[in-house]
PDB file of C-alpha atoms in Angstrom:
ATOM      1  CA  UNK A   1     202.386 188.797  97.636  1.00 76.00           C
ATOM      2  CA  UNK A   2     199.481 190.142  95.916  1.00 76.00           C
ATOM      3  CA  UNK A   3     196.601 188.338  94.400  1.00 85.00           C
ATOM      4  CA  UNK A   4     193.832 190.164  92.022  1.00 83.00           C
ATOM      5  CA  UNK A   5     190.791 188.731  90.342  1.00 90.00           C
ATOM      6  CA  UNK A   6     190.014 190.378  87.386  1.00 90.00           C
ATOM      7  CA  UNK A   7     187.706 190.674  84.949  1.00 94.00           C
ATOM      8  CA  UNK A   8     189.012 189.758  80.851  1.00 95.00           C
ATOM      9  CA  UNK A   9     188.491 193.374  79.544  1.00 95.00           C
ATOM     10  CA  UNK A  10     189.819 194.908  82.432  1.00 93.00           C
ATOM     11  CA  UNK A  11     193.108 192.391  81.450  1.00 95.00           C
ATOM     12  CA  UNK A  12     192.675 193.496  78.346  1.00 96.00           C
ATOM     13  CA  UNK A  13     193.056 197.336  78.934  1.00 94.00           C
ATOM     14  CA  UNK A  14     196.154 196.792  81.370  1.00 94.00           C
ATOM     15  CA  UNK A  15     197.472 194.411  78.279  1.00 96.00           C
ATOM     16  CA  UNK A  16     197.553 197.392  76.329  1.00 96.00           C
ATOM     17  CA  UNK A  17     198.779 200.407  78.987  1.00 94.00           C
ATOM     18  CA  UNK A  18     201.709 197.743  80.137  1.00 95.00           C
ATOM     19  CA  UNK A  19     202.705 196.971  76.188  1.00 97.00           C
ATOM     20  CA  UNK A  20     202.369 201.074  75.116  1.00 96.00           C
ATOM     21  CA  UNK A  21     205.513 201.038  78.253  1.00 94.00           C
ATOM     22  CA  UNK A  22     207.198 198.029  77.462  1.00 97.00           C
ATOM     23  CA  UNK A  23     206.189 196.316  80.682  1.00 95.00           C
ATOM     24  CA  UNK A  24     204.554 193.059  82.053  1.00 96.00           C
ATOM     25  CA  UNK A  25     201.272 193.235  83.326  1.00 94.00           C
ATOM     26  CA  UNK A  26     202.444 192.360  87.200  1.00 92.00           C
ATOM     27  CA  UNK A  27     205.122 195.496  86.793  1.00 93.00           C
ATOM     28  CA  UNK A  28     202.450 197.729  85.483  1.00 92.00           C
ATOM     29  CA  UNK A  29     200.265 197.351  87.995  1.00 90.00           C
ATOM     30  CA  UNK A  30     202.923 197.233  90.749  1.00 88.00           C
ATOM     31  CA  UNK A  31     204.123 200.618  89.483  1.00 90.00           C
ATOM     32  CA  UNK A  32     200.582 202.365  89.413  1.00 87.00           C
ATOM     33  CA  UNK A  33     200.100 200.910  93.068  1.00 84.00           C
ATOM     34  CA  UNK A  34     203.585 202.462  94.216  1.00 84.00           C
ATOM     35  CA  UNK A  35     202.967 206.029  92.069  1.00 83.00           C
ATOM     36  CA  UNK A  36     199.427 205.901  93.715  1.00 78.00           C
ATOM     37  CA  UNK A  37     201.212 205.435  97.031  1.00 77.00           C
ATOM     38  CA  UNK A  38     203.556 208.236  97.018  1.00 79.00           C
ATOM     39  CA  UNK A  39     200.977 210.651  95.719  1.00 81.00           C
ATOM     40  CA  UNK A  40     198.690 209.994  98.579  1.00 82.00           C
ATOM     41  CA  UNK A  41     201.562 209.951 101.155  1.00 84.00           C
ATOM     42  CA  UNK A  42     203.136 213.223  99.344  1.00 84.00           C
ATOM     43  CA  UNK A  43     199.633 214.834 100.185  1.00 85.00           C
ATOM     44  CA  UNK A  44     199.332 213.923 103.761  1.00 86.00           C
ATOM     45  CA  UNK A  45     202.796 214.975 104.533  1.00 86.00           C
ATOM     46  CA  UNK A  46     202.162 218.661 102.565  1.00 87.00           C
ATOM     47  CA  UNK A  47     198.697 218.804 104.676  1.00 88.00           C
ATOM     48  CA  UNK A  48     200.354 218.104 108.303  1.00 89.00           C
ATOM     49  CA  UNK A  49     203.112 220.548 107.354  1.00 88.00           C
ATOM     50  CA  UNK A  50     200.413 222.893 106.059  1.00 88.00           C
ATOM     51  CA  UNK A  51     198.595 222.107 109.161  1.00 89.00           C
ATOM     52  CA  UNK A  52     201.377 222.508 111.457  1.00 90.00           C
ATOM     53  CA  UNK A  53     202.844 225.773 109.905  1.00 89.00           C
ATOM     54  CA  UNK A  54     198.841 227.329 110.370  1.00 86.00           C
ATOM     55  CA  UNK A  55     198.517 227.438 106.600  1.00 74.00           C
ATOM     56  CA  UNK A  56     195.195 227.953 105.792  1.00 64.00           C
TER      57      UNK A  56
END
């Protein structure tokens, strides 16, 4: 479980990005935490394989 306090125009502006995709405001932020995830997670794995392979 996740709990965020947030401020009512930042709820405002995720109001708006969820509706535009047709989602809540709990699954739009979920999914930007889980895209956010991977990206950073993609990176580190292309940096130790970069790393390991003596890419410079």
């Amino acid at each position: 479980m996740l709990s965020l306090r947030i401020d009512g125009e930042l709820l405002d502006r995720l109001r708006r990005h969820a509706a535009i995709r047709g989602m809540s405001v709990q699954d739009y932020v979920v999914q930007t935490l889980v895209r956010d995830d991977f990206d950073e997670r993609f990176k580190s794995a292309v940096d130790a394989t970069e790393k390991f392979y003596g890419v410079q």
